[in-house]
mmCIF file of C-alpha atoms in Angstrom:
data_model
loop_
_atom_site.group_PDB
_atom_site.id
_atom_site.type_symbol
_atom_site.label_atom_id
_atom_site.label_comp_id
_atom_site.label_asym_id
_atom_site.label_seq_id
_atom_site.Cartn_x
_atom_site.Cartn_y
_atom_site.Cartn_z
ATOM 1 C CA MET A 1 -16.480 45.942 -29.761
ATOM 2 C CA ARG A 2 -14.804 45.804 -26.552
ATOM 3 C CA VAL A 3 -12.434 43.185 -25.552
ATOM 4 C CA VAL A 4 -11.258 42.730 -21.732
ATOM 5 C CA ILE A 5 -8.418 40.715 -21.247
ATOM 6 C CA GLN A 6 -7.823 39.257 -17.797
ATOM 7 C CA GLU A 7 -4.912 37.549 -16.392
ATOM 8 C CA ASN A 8 -6.503 34.160 -16.123
ATOM 9 C CA TYR A 9 -9.672 32.314 -16.068
ATOM 10 C CA GLN A 10 -10.490 33.221 -12.326
ATOM 11 C CA LYS A 11 -10.045 36.912 -13.209
ATOM 12 C CA MET A 12 -12.111 36.995 -16.290
ATOM 13 C CA CYS A 13 -14.886 35.089 -14.431
ATOM 14 C CA LEU A 14 -14.860 37.655 -11.445
ATOM 15 C CA TRP A 15 -14.678 40.721 -13.569
ATOM 16 C CA ALA A 16 -17.861 39.031 -15.939
ATOM 17 C CA ALA A 17 -19.760 38.475 -12.779
ATOM 18 C CA LYS A 18 -19.254 41.950 -11.367
ATOM 19 C CA TYR A 19 -20.309 43.433 -14.610
ATOM 20 C CA ILE A 20 -23.485 41.081 -14.795
ATOM 21 C CA ALA A 21 -24.468 41.955 -11.438
ATOM 22 C CA GLY A 22 -23.743 45.686 -11.954
ATOM 23 C CA ARG A 23 -26.080 45.664 -14.741
ATOM 24 C CA ILE A 24 -28.677 43.720 -12.915
ATOM 25 C CA ASN A 25 -28.134 46.215 -9.750
ATOM 26 C CA ALA A 26 -28.749 49.184 -12.284
ATOM 27 C CA HIS A 27 -31.912 48.044 -13.673
ATOM 28 C CA LYS A 28 -34.871 50.135 -12.440
ATOM 29 C CA GLY A 29 -38.649 49.547 -13.116
ATOM 30 C CA SER A 30 -41.124 46.688 -12.800
ATOM 31 C CA LYS A 31 -40.272 45.191 -15.584
ATOM 32 C CA PRO A 32 -37.553 42.194 -14.935
ATOM 33 C CA PHE A 33 -34.037 42.195 -16.144
ATOM 34 C CA VAL A 34 -34.176 39.612 -18.932
ATOM 35 C CA LEU A 35 -30.939 37.558 -18.818
ATOM 36 C CA GLY A 36 -29.567 35.156 -21.789
ATOM 37 C CA LEU A 37 -27.563 32.374 -20.231
ATOM 38 C CA PRO A 38 -24.708 29.483 -21.699
ATOM 39 C CA THR A 39 -23.973 26.338 -20.554
ATOM 40 C CA GLY A 40 -20.486 24.703 -20.867
ATOM 41 C CA SER A 41 -17.440 24.867 -19.098
ATOM 42 C CA SER A 42 -16.404 28.655 -19.657
ATOM 43 C CA PRO A 43 -19.513 29.981 -17.471
ATOM 44 C CA LEU A 44 -19.007 27.744 -14.572
ATOM 45 C CA GLY A 45 -16.649 30.102 -12.873
ATOM 46 C CA VAL A 46 -18.725 33.174 -13.527
ATOM 47 C CA TYR A 47 -21.866 30.946 -11.921
ATOM 48 C CA ALA A 48 -19.552 30.616 -9.005
ATOM 49 C CA GLU A 49 -18.988 33.900 -8.410
ATOM 50 C CA LEU A 50 -22.625 35.245 -8.884
ATOM 51 C CA ILE A 51 -23.794 32.973 -6.383
ATOM 52 C CA LYS A 52 -21.101 34.326 -3.780
ATOM 53 C CA MET A 53 -22.406 37.598 -4.517
ATOM 54 C CA ASN A 54 -26.107 36.537 -4.212
ATOM 55 C CA LYS A 55 -25.349 34.746 -0.873
ATOM 56 C CA ALA A 56 -23.564 37.900 0.188
ATOM 57 C CA GLY A 57 -26.590 40.355 -0.471
ATOM 58 C CA GLU A 58 -24.589 42.062 -3.219
ATOM 59 C CA VAL A 59 -27.234 41.073 -6.151
ATOM 60 C CA THR A 60 -30.317 39.492 -6.254
ATOM 61 C CA PHE A 61 -32.202 37.489 -8.824
ATOM 62 C CA LYS A 62 -35.769 37.629 -7.798
ATOM 63 C CA ASN A 63 -36.602 40.325 -10.626
ATOM 64 C CA VAL A 64 -34.586 38.300 -13.353
ATOM 65 C CA VAL A 65 -35.840 36.353 -16.079
ATOM 66 C CA THR A 66 -33.595 33.868 -17.778
ATOM 67 C CA PHE A 67 -33.383 32.333 -21.321
ATOM 68 C CA ASN A 68 -30.870 29.429 -21.765
ATOM 69 C CA MET A 69 -29.350 29.264 -25.119
ATOM 70 C CA ASP A 70 -29.968 25.671 -26.106
ATOM 71 C CA GLU A 71 -30.887 21.964 -25.027
ATOM 72 C CA TYR A 72 -30.152 18.749 -26.609
ATOM 73 C CA LEU A 73 -33.096 17.287 -28.318
ATOM 74 C CA GLY A 74 -34.315 14.199 -27.209
ATOM 75 C CA LEU A 75 -32.755 14.332 -23.720
ATOM 76 C CA PRO A 76 -35.041 14.149 -20.719
ATOM 77 C CA ARG A 77 -34.523 16.979 -18.174
ATOM 78 C CA GLU A 78 -33.822 14.211 -15.588
ATOM 79 C CA HIS A 79 -30.526 13.156 -17.393
ATOM 80 C CA GLU A 80 -27.346 14.483 -15.950
ATOM 81 C CA GLN A 81 -25.946 15.721 -19.013
ATOM 82 C CA SER A 82 -29.397 17.753 -20.017
ATOM 83 C CA TYR A 83 -28.668 21.545 -19.833
ATOM 84 C CA TRP A 84 -31.827 21.864 -17.875
ATOM 85 C CA HIS A 85 -29.923 19.707 -15.159
ATOM 86 C CA PHE A 86 -26.748 21.483 -15.708
ATOM 87 C CA MET A 87 -28.347 25.000 -14.902
ATOM 88 C CA TRP A 88 -30.333 23.962 -11.783
ATOM 89 C CA SER A 89 -27.524 21.939 -10.687
ATOM 90 C CA ASN A 90 -24.370 24.724 -11.456
ATOM 91 C CA PHE A 91 -26.610 27.967 -10.650
ATOM 92 C CA PHE A 92 -30.235 28.032 -10.303
ATOM 93 C CA ASP A 93 -30.509 25.871 -7.195
ATOM 94 C CA HIS A 94 -28.245 28.149 -5.604
ATOM 95 C CA ILE A 95 -29.484 31.549 -6.242
ATOM 96 C CA ASP A 96 -32.918 33.393 -5.165
ATOM 97 C CA ILE A 97 -34.329 33.369 -8.676
ATOM 98 C CA PRO A 98 -38.127 32.263 -8.662
ATOM 99 C CA ARG A 99 -38.661 28.919 -10.389
ATOM 100 C CA GLU A 100 -41.047 30.655 -12.787
ATOM 101 C CA ASN A 101 -38.835 33.148 -14.286
ATOM 102 C CA VAL A 102 -36.503 30.425 -15.513
ATOM 103 C CA ASN A 103 -37.004 29.368 -19.606
ATOM 104 C CA ILE A 104 -34.874 26.592 -20.880
ATOM 105 C CA LEU A 105 -36.189 24.529 -24.224
ATOM 106 C CA ASN A 106 -37.860 21.483 -23.781
ATOM 107 C CA GLY A 107 -35.650 18.609 -25.516
ATOM 108 C CA MET A 108 -38.250 16.168 -25.084
ATOM 109 C CA THR A 109 -41.017 18.395 -26.927
ATOM 110 C CA ASP A 110 -43.555 16.633 -29.720
ATOM 111 C CA ASP A 111 -43.386 19.628 -31.844
ATOM 112 C CA PRO A 112 -39.628 21.191 -31.895
ATOM 113 C CA GLU A 113 -40.483 23.948 -34.453
ATOM 114 C CA ALA A 114 -43.459 25.030 -32.337
ATOM 115 C CA GLU A 115 -41.376 24.881 -29.087
ATOM 116 C CA CYS A 116 -38.645 27.401 -30.913
ATOM 117 C CA ALA A 117 -41.282 29.620 -32.229
ATOM 118 C CA ALA A 118 -42.856 30.036 -28.679
ATOM 119 C CA TYR A 119 -39.498 30.624 -27.303
ATOM 120 C CA GLU A 120 -38.947 33.416 -29.625
ATOM 121 C CA ASP A 121 -42.293 35.025 -28.803
ATOM 122 C CA LYS A 122 -41.575 34.815 -25.393
ATOM 123 C CA ILE A 123 -38.414 36.825 -25.615
ATOM 124 C CA ALA A 124 -40.218 39.225 -27.532
ATOM 125 C CA SER A 125 -43.042 39.599 -25.117
ATOM 126 C CA LEU A 126 -40.560 40.630 -22.105
ATOM 127 C CA GLY A 127 -39.138 43.417 -24.610
ATOM 128 C CA GLY A 128 -35.958 41.276 -25.493
ATOM 129 C CA ILE A 129 -32.911 40.380 -23.766
ATOM 130 C CA ASP A 130 -31.036 42.809 -21.776
ATOM 131 C CA LEU A 131 -27.877 41.055 -21.624
ATOM 132 C CA PHE A 132 -26.578 37.711 -23.376
ATOM 133 C CA LEU A 133 -23.968 36.159 -21.699
ATOM 134 C CA GLY A 134 -22.421 33.122 -23.722
ATOM 135 C CA GLY A 135 -19.240 31.347 -24.698
ATOM 136 C CA ILE A 136 -18.030 29.797 -27.869
ATOM 137 C CA GLY A 137 -16.686 26.818 -29.194
ATOM 138 C CA VAL A 138 -13.139 26.013 -30.603
ATOM 139 C CA ASP A 139 -14.831 26.483 -34.153
ATOM 140 C CA GLY A 140 -16.080 29.882 -32.908
ATOM 141 C CA HIS A 141 -20.115 28.836 -32.709
ATOM 142 C CA LEU A 142 -22.138 30.543 -30.799
ATOM 143 C CA ALA A 143 -24.418 28.244 -28.993
ATOM 144 C CA PHE A 144 -25.079 25.282 -31.129
ATOM 145 C CA ASN A 145 -24.977 27.659 -34.335
ATOM 146 C CA GLU A 146 -22.265 25.494 -35.888
ATOM 147 C CA PRO A 147 -20.077 27.325 -38.612
ATOM 148 C CA PHE A 148 -22.052 28.180 -41.889
ATOM 149 C CA THR A 149 -25.364 28.544 -39.622
ATOM 150 C CA SER A 150 -26.926 31.681 -41.007
ATOM 151 C CA LEU A 151 -25.846 34.719 -39.156
ATOM 152 C CA THR A 152 -29.541 35.764 -39.157
ATOM 153 C CA SER A 153 -30.831 32.690 -37.667
ATOM 154 C CA ARG A 154 -33.466 32.522 -35.075
ATOM 155 C CA THR A 155 -34.387 29.758 -32.162
ATOM 156 C CA GLY A 156 -34.371 26.422 -34.068
ATOM 157 C CA VAL A 157 -33.192 22.702 -34.408
ATOM 158 C CA ARG A 158 -29.691 22.462 -35.083
ATOM 159 C CA ALA A 159 -28.077 19.478 -36.292
ATOM 160 C CA LEU A 160 -24.691 18.994 -34.726
ATOM 161 C CA THR A 161 -21.305 18.511 -36.447
ATOM 162 C CA THR A 162 -18.932 15.396 -35.811
ATOM 163 C CA ASP A 163 -16.210 17.931 -34.390
ATOM 164 C CA THR A 164 -18.851 19.250 -31.625
ATOM 165 C CA ILE A 165 -20.236 15.570 -31.033
ATOM 166 C CA ILE A 166 -16.617 14.618 -30.405
ATOM 167 C CA VAL A 167 -15.892 17.560 -28.018
ATOM 168 C CA ASN A 168 -19.235 16.788 -26.055
ATOM 169 C CA SER A 169 -18.576 13.281 -25.837
ATOM 170 C CA ARG A 170 -16.452 13.720 -22.824
ATOM 171 C CA PHE A 171 -19.528 14.503 -20.761
ATOM 172 C CA PHE A 172 -21.026 11.305 -22.074
ATOM 173 C CA ASP A 173 -18.287 8.583 -21.014
ATOM 174 C CA TYR A 174 -16.308 9.444 -24.032
ATOM 175 C CA ASP A 175 -18.772 7.397 -26.246
ATOM 176 C CA VAL A 176 -19.754 9.352 -29.193
ATOM 177 C CA SER A 177 -22.879 7.073 -30.031
ATOM 178 C CA LYS A 178 -24.210 8.751 -26.719
ATOM 179 C CA VAL A 179 -23.822 12.255 -27.724
ATOM 180 C CA PRO A 180 -27.376 13.781 -29.213
ATOM 181 C CA THR A 181 -27.014 14.467 -32.853
ATOM 182 C CA LYS A 182 -29.659 17.670 -32.471
ATOM 183 C CA ALA A 183 -30.188 20.253 -30.141
ATOM 184 C CA LEU A 184 -32.692 23.365 -29.923
ATOM 185 C CA SER A 185 -30.760 26.413 -29.933
ATOM 186 C CA VAL A 186 -31.321 29.992 -30.078
ATOM 187 C CA GLY A 187 -30.074 31.776 -33.186
ATOM 188 C CA VAL A 188 -27.323 34.014 -33.977
ATOM 189 C CA ALA A 189 -29.391 36.874 -34.490
ATOM 190 C CA THR A 190 -31.443 35.677 -31.142
ATOM 191 C CA VAL A 191 -28.050 36.386 -29.026
ATOM 192 C CA THR A 192 -27.060 39.507 -31.512
ATOM 193 C CA SER A 193 -30.287 41.133 -30.863
ATOM 194 C CA ALA A 194 -29.647 41.267 -27.079
ATOM 195 C CA LYS A 195 -29.232 44.878 -25.930
ATOM 196 C CA GLU A 196 -26.086 43.810 -24.648
ATOM 197 C CA VAL A 197 -23.910 40.586 -25.408
ATOM 198 C CA LEU A 198 -20.916 39.422 -23.075
ATOM 199 C CA ILE A 199 -19.100 36.642 -24.736
ATOM 200 C CA LEU A 200 -16.584 34.362 -22.326
ATOM 201 C CA ILE A 201 -13.270 33.173 -24.416
ATOM 202 C CA ASN A 202 -10.813 31.383 -22.336
ATOM 203 C CA GLY A 203 -8.088 29.187 -23.238
ATOM 204 C CA HIS A 204 -5.269 28.561 -25.574
ATOM 205 C CA ASN A 205 -7.897 26.029 -27.724
ATOM 206 C CA LYS A 206 -9.970 28.973 -28.127
ATOM 207 C CA ALA A 207 -7.104 31.188 -29.810
ATOM 208 C CA ARG A 208 -8.112 31.311 -33.337
ATOM 209 C CA ALA A 209 -11.916 31.494 -32.581
ATOM 210 C CA LEU A 210 -10.970 34.754 -30.476
ATOM 211 C CA ALA A 211 -8.802 36.106 -33.355
ATOM 212 C CA ALA A 212 -11.422 35.488 -35.988
ATOM 213 C CA SER A 213 -14.182 37.053 -33.582
ATOM 214 C CA VAL A 214 -12.016 40.279 -33.217
ATOM 215 C CA GLU A 215 -9.822 40.371 -36.476
ATOM 216 C CA GLY A 216 -11.221 38.470 -38.982
ATOM 217 C CA GLY A 217 -14.047 39.484 -41.414
ATOM 218 C CA VAL A 218 -17.735 38.913 -40.745
ATOM 219 C CA SER A 219 -18.357 35.358 -41.837
ATOM 220 C CA GLN A 220 -20.661 32.477 -41.494
ATOM 221 C CA LYS A 221 -17.884 30.261 -41.158
ATOM 222 C CA TRP A 222 -17.019 31.730 -37.757
ATOM 223 C CA THR A 223 -20.690 32.791 -36.351
ATOM 224 C CA CYS A 224 -19.064 34.345 -33.260
ATOM 225 C CA SER A 225 -17.631 37.049 -35.853
ATOM 226 C CA ALA A 226 -21.386 38.455 -35.961
ATOM 227 C CA LEU A 227 -20.277 40.049 -32.809
ATOM 228 C CA GLN A 228 -18.498 42.979 -34.809
ATOM 229 C CA MET A 229 -21.624 44.204 -36.053
ATOM 230 C CA HIS A 230 -23.176 44.483 -32.623
ATOM 231 C CA PRO A 231 -23.137 48.075 -30.761
ATOM 232 C CA ALA A 232 -22.670 46.680 -27.412
ATOM 233 C CA ALA A 233 -20.382 43.500 -27.998
ATOM 234 C CA ILE A 234 -17.997 42.912 -25.129
ATOM 235 C CA ILE A 235 -15.438 39.804 -25.151
ATOM 236 C CA ALA A 236 -14.026 38.968 -21.522
ATOM 237 C CA CYS A 237 -11.127 36.520 -22.327
ATOM 238 C CA ASP A 238 -8.037 35.270 -20.591
ATOM 239 C CA GLU A 239 -4.239 35.752 -21.340
ATOM 240 C CA PRO A 240 -4.315 32.071 -22.967
ATOM 241 C CA ALA A 241 -6.697 32.933 -25.448
ATOM 242 C CA CYS A 242 -4.718 35.641 -26.788
ATOM 243 C CA GLY A 243 -2.172 33.765 -28.458
ATOM 244 C CA GLU A 244 -3.376 34.176 -31.899
ATOM 245 C CA LEU A 245 -3.958 37.964 -31.774
ATOM 246 C CA THR A 246 -1.363 40.518 -33.463
ATOM 247 C CA VAL A 247 0.665 42.329 -31.105
ATOM 248 C CA ASP A 248 -0.526 45.568 -32.067
ATOM 249 C CA THR A 249 -4.210 44.410 -31.364
ATOM 250 C CA TYR A 250 -3.463 42.845 -27.920
ATOM 251 C CA LYS A 251 -1.979 46.197 -26.867
ATOM 252 C CA TYR A 252 -4.875 48.440 -28.072
ATOM 253 C CA PHE A 253 -7.317 46.702 -26.497
ATOM 254 C CA LEU A 254 -5.070 46.731 -23.073
ATOM 255 C CA ASP A 255 -4.853 50.441 -23.736
ATOM 256 C CA VAL A 256 -8.293 51.074 -24.226
ATOM 257 C CA GLU A 257 -9.245 49.307 -20.686
ATOM 258 C CA LYS A 258 -6.421 51.153 -19.158
ATOM 259 C CA ALA A 259 -7.725 54.473 -20.366
ATOM 260 C CA GLU A 260 -11.127 53.536 -19.245
ATOM 261 C CA ARG A 261 -9.760 52.949 -15.611
ATOM 262 C CA ILE A 262 -8.347 56.497 -15.469
#
């Protein structure tokens, strides 16, 4: 696992955006670059930087196919809190990606299980995901894979915990009764099957989750800990998120990145 520590959120986002753009630009051949994407507050800065790079001609998304991590079950795409709406408002409407290259789970499906199976099949048909960008919750969950979700899970229906519903209520007028209780989500193994995984962890409120991801054992309690088993996992974090790391761990990763630049 590689841990890239940046001074603040803005620098973390810029580093991550440059890394993603570099991977897209290095991709050769007719096969599209397959990119997994998250919603939430963490990736907003990354999306803003990628939009600027796209408009400046530094990266194009014309040969990129995307798969989003999750979507609320029972929320129409027109709803301002749907993840379909989030992605188009904050990213896709501002870059040159072909509309048909965007894949987002359908929260209004009549057959959630079939929808999830088809999603996995489409990912497989493209040869898998080249790079999966993600964030984690304060309890370390990846996508909507709450604590104790199987680390071998694939895309499926997820029941949301009370903690997640309360946290997400800030997007629903702080009314927990308005927050959907279920979602469609890629599985932990869907993420870790990607050739590369880049996880954003920012803010002091996620310091315990970062420590569990890096220093703790692999456990279903912290689904983010599955990253330890991935051969090409990167965590990009800011200084506030490092508050629970031991001093030696913190120094180790700073030294490794310093050596990479020499």
